[in-house]
Structures are given as structure tokens and as C-alpha cells.
Short mmCIF file of N, CA and C in Angstrom, two decimals:
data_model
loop_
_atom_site.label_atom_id
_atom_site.label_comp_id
_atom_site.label_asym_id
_atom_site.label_seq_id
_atom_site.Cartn_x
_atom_site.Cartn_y
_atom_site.Cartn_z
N UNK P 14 50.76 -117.15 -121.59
CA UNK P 14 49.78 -116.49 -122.45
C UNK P 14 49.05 -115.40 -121.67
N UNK P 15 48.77 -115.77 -120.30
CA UNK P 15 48.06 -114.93 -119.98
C UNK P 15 48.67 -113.32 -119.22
N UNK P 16 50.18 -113.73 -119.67
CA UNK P 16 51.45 -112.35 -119.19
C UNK P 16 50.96 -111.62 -120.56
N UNK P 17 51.01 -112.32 -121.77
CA UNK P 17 50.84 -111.58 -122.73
C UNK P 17 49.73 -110.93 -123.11
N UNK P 18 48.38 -111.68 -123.30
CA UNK P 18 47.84 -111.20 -123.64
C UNK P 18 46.44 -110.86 -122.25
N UNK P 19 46.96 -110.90 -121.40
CA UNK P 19 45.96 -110.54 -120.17
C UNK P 19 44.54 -110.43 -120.82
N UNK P 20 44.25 -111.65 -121.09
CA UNK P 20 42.66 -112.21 -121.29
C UNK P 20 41.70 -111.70 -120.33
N UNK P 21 42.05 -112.58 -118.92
CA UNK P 21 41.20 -112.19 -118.01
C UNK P 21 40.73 -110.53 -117.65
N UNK P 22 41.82 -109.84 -117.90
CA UNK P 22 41.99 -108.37 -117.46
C UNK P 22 40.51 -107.95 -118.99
N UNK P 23 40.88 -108.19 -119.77
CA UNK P 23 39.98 -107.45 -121.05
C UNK P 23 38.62 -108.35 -120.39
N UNK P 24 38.30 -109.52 -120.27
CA UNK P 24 37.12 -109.91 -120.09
C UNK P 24 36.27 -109.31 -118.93
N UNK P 25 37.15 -108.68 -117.81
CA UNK P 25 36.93 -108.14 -116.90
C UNK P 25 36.51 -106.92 -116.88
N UNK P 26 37.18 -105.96 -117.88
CA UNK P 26 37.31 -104.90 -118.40
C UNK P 26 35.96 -104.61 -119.40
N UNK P 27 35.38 -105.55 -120.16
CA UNK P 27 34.43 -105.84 -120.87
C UNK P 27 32.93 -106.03 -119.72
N UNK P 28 33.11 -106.54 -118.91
CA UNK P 28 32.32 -106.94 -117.98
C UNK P 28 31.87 -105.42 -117.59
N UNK P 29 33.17 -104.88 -116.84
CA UNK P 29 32.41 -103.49 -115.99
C UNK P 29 32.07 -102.26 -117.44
N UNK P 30 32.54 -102.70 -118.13
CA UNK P 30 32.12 -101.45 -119.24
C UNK P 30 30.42 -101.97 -119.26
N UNK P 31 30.29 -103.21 -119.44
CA UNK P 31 28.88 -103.88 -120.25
C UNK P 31 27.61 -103.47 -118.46
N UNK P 32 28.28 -103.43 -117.45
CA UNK P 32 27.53 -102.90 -116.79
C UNK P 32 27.11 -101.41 -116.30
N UNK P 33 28.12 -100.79 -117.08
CA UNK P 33 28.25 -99.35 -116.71
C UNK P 33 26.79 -98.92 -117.77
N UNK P 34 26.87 -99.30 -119.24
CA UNK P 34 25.77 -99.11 -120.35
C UNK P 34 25.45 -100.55 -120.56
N UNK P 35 23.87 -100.10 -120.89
CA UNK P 35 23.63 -101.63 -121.09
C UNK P 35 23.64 -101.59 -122.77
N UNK P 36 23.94 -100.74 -123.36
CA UNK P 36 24.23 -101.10 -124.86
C UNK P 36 25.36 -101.27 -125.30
N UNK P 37 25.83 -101.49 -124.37
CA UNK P 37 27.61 -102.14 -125.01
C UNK P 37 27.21 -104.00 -124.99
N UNK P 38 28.05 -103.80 -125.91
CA UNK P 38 28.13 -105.29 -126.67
C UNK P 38 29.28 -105.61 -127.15
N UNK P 39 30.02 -106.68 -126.78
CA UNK P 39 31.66 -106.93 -126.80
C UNK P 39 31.59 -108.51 -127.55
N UNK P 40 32.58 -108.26 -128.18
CA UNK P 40 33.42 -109.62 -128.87
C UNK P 40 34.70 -109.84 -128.54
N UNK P 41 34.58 -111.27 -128.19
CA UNK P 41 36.27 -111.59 -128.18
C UNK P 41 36.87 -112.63 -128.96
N UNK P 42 37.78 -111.97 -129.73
CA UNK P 42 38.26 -112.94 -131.10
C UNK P 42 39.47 -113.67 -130.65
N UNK P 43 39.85 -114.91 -131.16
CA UNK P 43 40.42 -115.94 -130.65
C UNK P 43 40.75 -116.83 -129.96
N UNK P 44 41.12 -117.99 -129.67
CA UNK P 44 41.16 -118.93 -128.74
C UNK P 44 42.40 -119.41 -127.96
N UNK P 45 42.44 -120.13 -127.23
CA UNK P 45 43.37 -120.20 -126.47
C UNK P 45 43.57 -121.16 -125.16
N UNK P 46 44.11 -121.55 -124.65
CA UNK P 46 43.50 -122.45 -123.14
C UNK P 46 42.59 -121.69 -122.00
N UNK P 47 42.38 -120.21 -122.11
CA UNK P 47 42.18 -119.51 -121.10
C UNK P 47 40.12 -119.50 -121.52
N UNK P 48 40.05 -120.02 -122.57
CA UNK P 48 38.81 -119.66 -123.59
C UNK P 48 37.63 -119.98 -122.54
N UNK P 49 37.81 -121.15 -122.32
CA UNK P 49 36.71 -121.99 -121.45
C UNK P 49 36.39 -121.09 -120.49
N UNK P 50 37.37 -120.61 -119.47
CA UNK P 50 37.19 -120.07 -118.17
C UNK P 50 36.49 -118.65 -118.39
N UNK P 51 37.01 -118.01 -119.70
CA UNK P 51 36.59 -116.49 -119.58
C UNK P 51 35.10 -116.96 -119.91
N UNK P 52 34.67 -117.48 -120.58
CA UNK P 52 33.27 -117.91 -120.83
C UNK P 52 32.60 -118.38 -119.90
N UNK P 53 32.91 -119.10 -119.23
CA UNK P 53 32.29 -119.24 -117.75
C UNK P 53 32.29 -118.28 -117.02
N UNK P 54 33.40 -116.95 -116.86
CA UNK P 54 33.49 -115.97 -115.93
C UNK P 54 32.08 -115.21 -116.62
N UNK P 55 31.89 -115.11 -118.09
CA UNK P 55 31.21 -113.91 -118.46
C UNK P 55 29.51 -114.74 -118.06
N UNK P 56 29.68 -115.79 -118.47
CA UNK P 56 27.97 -116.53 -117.50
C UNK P 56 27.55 -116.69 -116.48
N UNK P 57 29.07 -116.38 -115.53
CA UNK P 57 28.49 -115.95 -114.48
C UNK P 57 28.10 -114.79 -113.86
N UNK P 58 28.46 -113.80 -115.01
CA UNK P 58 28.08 -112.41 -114.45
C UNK P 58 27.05 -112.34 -115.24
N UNK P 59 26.23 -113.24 -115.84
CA UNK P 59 25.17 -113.21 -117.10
C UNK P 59 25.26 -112.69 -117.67
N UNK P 60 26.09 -112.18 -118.42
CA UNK P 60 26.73 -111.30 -119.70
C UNK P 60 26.91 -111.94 -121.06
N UNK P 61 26.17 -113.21 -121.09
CA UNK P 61 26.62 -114.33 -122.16
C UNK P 61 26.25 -113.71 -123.50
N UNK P 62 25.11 -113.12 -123.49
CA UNK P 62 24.37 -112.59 -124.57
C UNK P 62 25.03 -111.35 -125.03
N UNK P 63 25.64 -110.87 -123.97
CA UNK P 63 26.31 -109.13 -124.17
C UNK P 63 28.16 -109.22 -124.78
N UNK P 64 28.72 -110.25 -124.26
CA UNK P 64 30.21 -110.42 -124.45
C UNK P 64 30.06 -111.93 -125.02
N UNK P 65 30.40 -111.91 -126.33
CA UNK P 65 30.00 -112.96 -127.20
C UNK P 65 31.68 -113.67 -127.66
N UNK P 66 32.22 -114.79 -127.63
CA UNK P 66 33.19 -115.66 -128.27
C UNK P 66 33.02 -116.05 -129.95
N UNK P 67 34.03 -115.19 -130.19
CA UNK P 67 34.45 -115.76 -131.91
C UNK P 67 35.30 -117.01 -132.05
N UNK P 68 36.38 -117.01 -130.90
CA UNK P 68 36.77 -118.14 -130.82
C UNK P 68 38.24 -118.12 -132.38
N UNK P 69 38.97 -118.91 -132.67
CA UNK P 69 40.55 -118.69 -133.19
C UNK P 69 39.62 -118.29 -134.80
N UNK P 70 39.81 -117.53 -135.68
CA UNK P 70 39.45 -117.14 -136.73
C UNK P 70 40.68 -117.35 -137.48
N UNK P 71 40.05 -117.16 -139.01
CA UNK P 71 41.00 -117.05 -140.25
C UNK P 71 41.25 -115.37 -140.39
N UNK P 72 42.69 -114.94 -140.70
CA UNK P 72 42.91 -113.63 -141.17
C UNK P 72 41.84 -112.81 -141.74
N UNK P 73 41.06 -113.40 -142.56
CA UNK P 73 40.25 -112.51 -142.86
C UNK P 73 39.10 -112.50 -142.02
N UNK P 74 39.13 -113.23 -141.78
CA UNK P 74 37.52 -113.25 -140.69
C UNK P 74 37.73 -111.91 -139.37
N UNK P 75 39.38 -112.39 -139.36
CA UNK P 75 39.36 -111.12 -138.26
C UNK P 75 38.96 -109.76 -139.03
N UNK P 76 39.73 -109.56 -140.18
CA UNK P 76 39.98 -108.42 -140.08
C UNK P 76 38.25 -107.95 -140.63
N UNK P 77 37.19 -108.56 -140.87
CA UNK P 77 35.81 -108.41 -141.00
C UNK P 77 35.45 -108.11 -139.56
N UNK P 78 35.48 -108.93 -138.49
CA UNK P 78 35.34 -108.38 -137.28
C UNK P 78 36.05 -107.00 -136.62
N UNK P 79 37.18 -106.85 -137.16
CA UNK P 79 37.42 -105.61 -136.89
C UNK P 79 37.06 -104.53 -137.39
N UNK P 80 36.57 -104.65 -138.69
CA UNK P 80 36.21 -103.76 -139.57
C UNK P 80 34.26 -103.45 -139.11
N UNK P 81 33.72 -104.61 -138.43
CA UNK P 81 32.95 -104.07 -138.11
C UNK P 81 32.71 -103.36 -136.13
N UNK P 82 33.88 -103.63 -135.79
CA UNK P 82 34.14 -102.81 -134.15
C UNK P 82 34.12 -101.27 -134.15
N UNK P 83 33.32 -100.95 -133.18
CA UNK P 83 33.12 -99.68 -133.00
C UNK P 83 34.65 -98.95 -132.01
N UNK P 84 35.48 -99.98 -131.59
CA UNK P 84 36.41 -99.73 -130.55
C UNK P 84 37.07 -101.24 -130.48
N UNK P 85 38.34 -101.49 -129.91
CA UNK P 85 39.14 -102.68 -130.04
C UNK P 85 39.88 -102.09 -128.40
N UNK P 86 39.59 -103.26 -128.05
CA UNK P 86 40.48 -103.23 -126.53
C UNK P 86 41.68 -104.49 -126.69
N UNK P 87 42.69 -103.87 -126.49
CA UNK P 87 43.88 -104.88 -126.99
C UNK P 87 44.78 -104.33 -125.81
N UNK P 88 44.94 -105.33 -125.09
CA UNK P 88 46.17 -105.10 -123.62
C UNK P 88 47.17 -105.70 -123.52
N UNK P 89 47.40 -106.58 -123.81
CA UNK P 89 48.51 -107.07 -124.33
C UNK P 89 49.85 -106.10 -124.72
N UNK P 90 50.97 -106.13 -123.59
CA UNK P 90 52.15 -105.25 -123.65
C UNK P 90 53.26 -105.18 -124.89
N UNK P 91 52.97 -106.43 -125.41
CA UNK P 91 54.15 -107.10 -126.62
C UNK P 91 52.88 -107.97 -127.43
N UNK P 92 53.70 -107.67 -128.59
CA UNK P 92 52.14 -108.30 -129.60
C UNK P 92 53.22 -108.90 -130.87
N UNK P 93 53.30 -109.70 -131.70
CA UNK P 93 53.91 -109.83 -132.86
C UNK P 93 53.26 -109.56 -133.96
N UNK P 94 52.53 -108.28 -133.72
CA UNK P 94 52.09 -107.67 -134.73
C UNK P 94 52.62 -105.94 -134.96
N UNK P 95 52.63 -105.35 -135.77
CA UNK P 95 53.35 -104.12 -135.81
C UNK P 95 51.94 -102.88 -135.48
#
């Protein structure tokens, strides 16, 4: 999972953006085994309040969260989505 969808890399990626401005504010939608750890990585940089967990959603719920993103960071090389 984490070849595919390089979690850590976006949470990381989220991290130095959220310190570069302090008005960035990040979501990360879905779950996974990696869930726990990125959440601990982002409390430990105290970012808990700034990079927030949606955690596995219903189709539509995503596409409401996406619809309200100002920007979507998606790294992941291969996706089974078109």
C-alpha cells in the first residue's frame, strides 16, 4: 500500500507545506493500516489541528470533500481510478 499510494510521502508533504503558511489546512481522506502512524507522525509535529483525518468514507462523502478542496495532492503512481 504504501508503494502505491505513498501515504507517508503526502503526510510529509502536508507537514512542510502547513509549516511554510500557517493557513494551510489539509485533509486526508481514507483509511488504511498506515492510518494510525501518519496520525501520530502529524502530533508529533503538532499539526493535529492543521492536517485533520477523514478516515475510509462513502463515495459520496468523498466526492463532498473534494468538492470542497481548494487543491488535492494525490501521489500515488497507479490509481484504479481513471
Amino acid at each position: 500500500v504504501e508503494e502505491q499510494k505513498r501515504i507517508s510521502l503526502v503526510v510529509e508533504t502536508m507537514a512542510r507545506a502547513c509549516a511554510l503558511d500557517p493557513r494551510i489546512e489539509c485533509r486526508v481522506v481514507g483509511g488504511g493500516g498506515d492510518l494510525e502512524k501518519c496520525r501520530e507522525a502529524v502530533r508529533a509535529r503538532g499539526l493535529a489541528e492543521r492536517i485533520t483525518f477523514a478516515g475510509r468514507l462513502e463515495p459520496d462523502a468523498v466526492g463532498a470533500e473534494l468538492e470542497r478542496a481548494q487543491a488535492i495532492l494525490f501521489m500515488s503512481d497507479y490509481e484504479g481510478l481513471p
